[in-house]
Amino acid sequence: MSQRVLTGITTTGTLHLGNYVGAIRPAIAASRAVGVESFFFMADFHALIKCDEPDRIAHSSRAIAATWLAAGLDADRVTFYRQSDIPEIPELTWLLTCVTAKGQMNRAHAYKAAVDAAVAAGEEPDANVSLGLFSYPVLMAADILLFNAHKVPVGKDQIQHIEMARDIGQRFNHQFGKGEELFTLPEAVTDAEMELLPGLDGRKMSKSYDNVVPLFEGGSAALKDAVARIVTDSKLPGEPKEPEGQALVALYDAFATPEQRQAFRAALLGGLGWGDAKQQLVAQIESQIGPMRERYAALMANPEQLEAILQTGAAKARAIAAPFLQRLRAAVGLRPYTATAATAVARTEKAALPVFKQYREADGKFYFKLLSAGGELLLQSSGFEQGREAGQWVARLKREGWVADAPVQREASETDVAAALAAFQQET
Ligand code: TRP
């Protein structure tokens, strides 16, 4: 079975170099691995909790979507969507809210931080706490559990939320699963590199420290300005400089090959001036970011294209989410009253599912094909001498999902095929 990796980015701001190096670049690289099914989304429901400026949320969502694509995300290969395009997410949030202990939410770091800040300011403890902020971890659990993600790459500050998602998923399985696992229990993945990129002042690059290098915003001029503000020591050109511990060197490393890193260190030890070093750093970053910035500008100038990509992504995500949610509704007792209605519901669900067709051709051989819910050809088998062989392959694909060495011709992207096959695993 392939590994499902899922992560979201809250759409409240624009991205900086730390987000790119720490989250986007490794996530895109990981999404290219075989056996990995990636889900990336704009967490715009989460943005509503932190931000009450509608225009800023709308702009941020669009900018972040364009950033992922400009940075090389292949939307055909992964499932790339806006959280708010998936109505199954808020619906699952409610089902999960009903099995979540309030006491557990009381212990969430983000909530406690808000309470501490209010108390310190001499206000009521819950003065600045909306129910949205309070139950933020439940919404995040729904994001993750709805797609049965195995791995969730996040920054350290989010580990507690993943643990809560596990906990909530486990409680739900226990209460409604009747011995069967409804939800996969997710694991947080933290990457040391994620925490490493320093900002202009040497502390971790972060909006809240006002020490960021913008990724695309402001163009190459903004990049140059930011680099000019990197704090160094006061050694003059010609004096040997200790490279280790310098924010400038760590930033250079993030965009350089091992050979380039070594040469840069040697030049500093040999007396390279900080001004020249900064010029080299700008050139180094620009060589990677420059071409992406152009793609970013093109995507931002073409909202129709961006919108179409996200609509496709939403359809792909919902092909997985909708049938699964039907199962969860039934598990908690939200069921049609009559058997006829139940079959009707089942029939609409069936109609919305992909199908395997088995048949025999004039050549006497047995074949099968997989059609999407919409009737599009996804897989075409080669001919089998025995009907049984074809049947066994169909059973195996239904059970295990996409098998790379299956004797079939793949007619659609691997992600589309995997998403269609996933529907069979949830069916049983
Ligand atoms: N809360 C995360 C953050 O602020 C964003 C997020 C929302 C997320 N839903 C998620 C991350 C699900 C991983 C999985 O960084």
PDB file of N, CA, C and O and ligand atoms in Angstrom, residues 6-10 41 43 46 50 83 136 139-141 143-144 152-155 157-158 161-162, ligand 1:
ATOM      1  N   LEU A   6       0.261  14.066   4.008  1.00  0.00           N
ATOM      2  CA  LEU A   6      -0.671  15.189   3.877  1.00  0.00           C
ATOM      3  C   LEU A   6      -0.191  16.382   4.685  1.00  0.00           C
ATOM      4  O   LEU A   6       0.272  16.223   5.822  1.00  0.00           O
ATOM      5  N   THR A   7      -0.259  17.572   4.087  1.00  0.00           N
ATOM      6  CA  THR A   7       0.027  18.757   4.891  1.00  0.00           C
ATOM      7  C   THR A   7      -0.706  19.983   4.373  1.00  0.00           C
ATOM      8  O   THR A   7      -1.037  20.066   3.192  1.00  0.00           O
ATOM      9  N   GLY A   8      -0.987  20.907   5.276  1.00  0.00           N
ATOM     10  CA  GLY A   8      -1.711  22.126   4.922  1.00  0.00           C
ATOM     11  C   GLY A   8      -0.928  23.355   5.326  1.00  0.00           C
ATOM     12  O   GLY A   8      -0.111  23.295   6.235  1.00  0.00           O
ATOM     13  N   ILE A   9      -1.183  24.452   4.610  1.00  0.00           N
ATOM     14  CA  ILE A   9      -0.571  25.722   4.997  1.00  0.00           C
ATOM     15  C   ILE A   9      -1.677  26.731   5.243  1.00  0.00           C
ATOM     16  O   ILE A   9      -2.553  26.918   4.387  1.00  0.00           O
ATOM     17  N   THR A  10      -1.670  27.331   6.408  1.00  0.00           N
ATOM     18  CA  THR A  10      -2.688  28.326   6.752  1.00  0.00           C
ATOM     19  C   THR A  10      -2.503  29.569   5.886  1.00  0.00           C
ATOM     20  O   THR A  10      -1.386  30.055   5.728  1.00  0.00           O
ATOM     21  N   PHE A  41      -2.794  21.143   0.795  1.00  0.00           N
ATOM     22  CA  PHE A  41      -3.952  22.023   0.696  1.00  0.00           C
ATOM     23  C   PHE A  41      -3.727  23.369   1.352  1.00  0.00           C
ATOM     24  O   PHE A  41      -2.889  23.524   2.236  1.00  0.00           O
ATOM     25  N   ALA A  43      -5.028  25.760   3.854  1.00  0.00           N
ATOM     26  CA  ALA A  43      -5.900  25.649   5.036  1.00  0.00           C
ATOM     27  C   ALA A  43      -6.595  26.993   5.255  1.00  0.00           C
ATOM     28  O   ALA A  43      -6.248  27.760   6.151  1.00  0.00           O
ATOM     29  N   HIS A  46      -8.789  27.332   8.453  1.00  0.00           N
ATOM     30  CA  HIS A  46      -7.939  27.682   9.599  1.00  0.00           C
ATOM     31  C   HIS A  46      -7.591  29.159   9.607  1.00  0.00           C
ATOM     32  O   HIS A  46      -7.444  29.763  10.658  1.00  0.00           O
ATOM     33  N   LYS A  50      -7.469  33.034  12.597  1.00  0.00           N
ATOM     34  CA  LYS A  50      -6.384  33.950  12.963  1.00  0.00           C
ATOM     35  C   LYS A  50      -6.532  35.321  12.339  1.00  0.00           C
ATOM     36  O   LYS A  50      -5.759  36.210  12.607  1.00  0.00           O
ATOM     37  N   GLN A  83      -8.964  23.734   1.252  1.00  0.00           N
ATOM     38  CA  GLN A  83      -9.751  23.124   2.333  1.00  0.00           C
ATOM     39  C   GLN A  83     -11.227  23.500   2.205  1.00  0.00           C
ATOM     40  O   GLN A  83     -12.115  22.666   2.354  1.00  0.00           O
ATOM     41  N   TYR A 136      -9.689  24.517  17.212  1.00  0.00           N
ATOM     42  CA  TYR A 136      -8.776  24.438  16.067  1.00  0.00           C
ATOM     43  C   TYR A 136      -8.213  23.025  15.858  1.00  0.00           C
ATOM     44  O   TYR A 136      -8.190  22.516  14.728  1.00  0.00           O
ATOM     45  N   LEU A 139     -10.618  20.641  13.881  1.00  0.00           N
ATOM     46  CA  LEU A 139     -10.656  20.888  12.435  1.00  0.00           C
ATOM     47  C   LEU A 139      -9.421  20.280  11.765  1.00  0.00           C
ATOM     48  O   LEU A 139      -9.493  19.649  10.714  1.00  0.00           O
ATOM     49  N   MET A 140      -8.288  20.445  12.419  1.00  0.00           N
ATOM     50  CA  MET A 140      -7.050  19.894  11.866  1.00  0.00           C
ATOM     51  C   MET A 140      -7.093  18.364  11.863  1.00  0.00           C
ATOM     52  O   MET A 140      -6.623  17.711  10.910  1.00  0.00           O
ATOM     53  N   ALA A 141      -7.685  17.778  12.885  1.00  0.00           N
ATOM     54  CA  ALA A 141      -7.827  16.317  12.917  1.00  0.00           C
ATOM     55  C   ALA A 141      -8.700  15.859  11.745  1.00  0.00           C
ATOM     56  O   ALA A 141      -8.410  14.845  11.097  1.00  0.00           O
ATOM     57  N   ASP A 143      -9.031  17.350   8.819  1.00  0.00           N
ATOM     58  CA  ASP A 143      -8.196  17.456   7.615  1.00  0.00           C
ATOM     59  C   ASP A 143      -7.422  16.169   7.382  1.00  0.00           C
ATOM     60  O   ASP A 143      -7.287  15.691   6.252  1.00  0.00           O
ATOM     61  N   ILE A 144      -6.866  15.667   8.469  1.00  0.00           N
ATOM     62  CA  ILE A 144      -5.915  14.559   8.392  1.00  0.00           C
ATOM     63  C   ILE A 144      -6.648  13.216   8.293  1.00  0.00           C
ATOM     64  O   ILE A 144      -6.336  12.378   7.452  1.00  0.00           O
ATOM     65  N   VAL A 152       2.326  13.176   8.459  1.00  0.00           N
ATOM     66  CA  VAL A 152       1.998  14.596   8.359  1.00  0.00           C
ATOM     67  C   VAL A 152       3.251  15.421   8.658  1.00  0.00           C
ATOM     68  O   VAL A 152       3.648  15.554   9.814  1.00  0.00           O
ATOM     69  N   PRO A 153       3.907  15.945   7.613  1.00  0.00           N
ATOM     70  CA  PRO A 153       5.092  16.767   7.844  1.00  0.00           C
ATOM     71  C   PRO A 153       4.681  18.138   8.389  1.00  0.00           C
ATOM     72  O   PRO A 153       3.847  18.812   7.785  1.00  0.00           O
ATOM     73  N   VAL A 154       5.221  18.503   9.531  1.00  0.00           N
ATOM     74  CA  VAL A 154       4.867  19.786  10.162  1.00  0.00           C
ATOM     75  C   VAL A 154       6.055  20.355  10.916  1.00  0.00           C
ATOM     76  O   VAL A 154       7.036  19.661  11.169  1.00  0.00           O
ATOM     77  N   GLY A 155       5.943  21.612  11.296  1.00  0.00           N
ATOM     78  CA  GLY A 155       6.917  22.221  12.196  1.00  0.00           C
ATOM     79  C   GLY A 155       6.667  21.702  13.616  1.00  0.00           C
ATOM     80  O   GLY A 155       5.603  21.162  13.917  1.00  0.00           O
ATOM     81  N   ASP A 157       5.982  23.107  16.311  1.00  0.00           N
ATOM     82  CA  ASP A 157       4.857  23.688  17.053  1.00  0.00           C
ATOM     83  C   ASP A 157       3.533  22.973  16.772  1.00  0.00           C
ATOM     84  O   ASP A 157       2.548  23.196  17.471  1.00  0.00           O
ATOM     85  N   GLN A 158       3.518  22.117  15.737  1.00  0.00           N
ATOM     86  CA  GLN A 158       2.260  21.455  15.371  1.00  0.00           C
ATOM     87  C   GLN A 158       2.184  20.002  15.844  1.00  0.00           C
ATOM     88  O   GLN A 158       1.168  19.338  15.649  1.00  0.00           O
ATOM     89  N   HIS A 161      -0.773  18.951  17.847  1.00  0.00           N
ATOM     90  CA  HIS A 161      -2.021  18.826  17.082  1.00  0.00           C
ATOM     91  C   HIS A 161      -2.133  17.456  16.411  1.00  0.00           C
ATOM     92  O   HIS A 161      -3.214  16.890  16.313  1.00  0.00           O
ATOM     93  N   ILE A 162      -1.012  16.929  15.945  1.00  0.00           N
ATOM     94  CA  ILE A 162      -1.050  15.616  15.303  1.00  0.00           C
ATOM     95  C   ILE A 162      -1.338  14.549  16.356  1.00  0.00           C
ATOM     96  O   ILE A 162      -2.074  13.591  16.113  1.00  0.00           O
TER      97      ILE A 162
HETATM   98  N1  TRP B   1      -2.205  24.261  11.578  1.00  0.00           N
HETATM   99  C1  TRP B   1      -1.193  24.157  10.580  1.00  0.00           C
HETATM  100  C2  TRP B   1      -0.227  25.349  10.704  1.00  0.00           C
HETATM  101  O1  TRP B   1      -0.619  26.394  11.174  1.00  0.00           O
HETATM  102  C3  TRP B   1      -1.789  24.150   9.184  1.00  0.00           C
HETATM  103  C4  TRP B   1      -2.664  22.962   9.001  1.00  0.00           C
HETATM  104  C5  TRP B   1      -4.026  22.932   8.968  1.00  0.00           C
HETATM  105  C6  TRP B   1      -2.226  21.627   8.838  1.00  0.00           C
HETATM  106  N2  TRP B   1      -4.460  21.682   8.783  1.00  0.00           N
HETATM  107  C7  TRP B   1      -3.406  20.842   8.707  1.00  0.00           C
HETATM  108  C8  TRP B   1      -0.978  21.027   8.778  1.00  0.00           C
HETATM  109  C9  TRP B   1      -3.337  19.448   8.552  1.00  0.00           C
HETATM  110  C10 TRP B   1      -0.912  19.628   8.628  1.00  0.00           C
HETATM  111  C11 TRP B   1      -2.082  18.865   8.493  1.00  0.00           C
HETATM  112  O2  TRP B   1       0.916  25.213  10.328  1.00  0.00           O
END
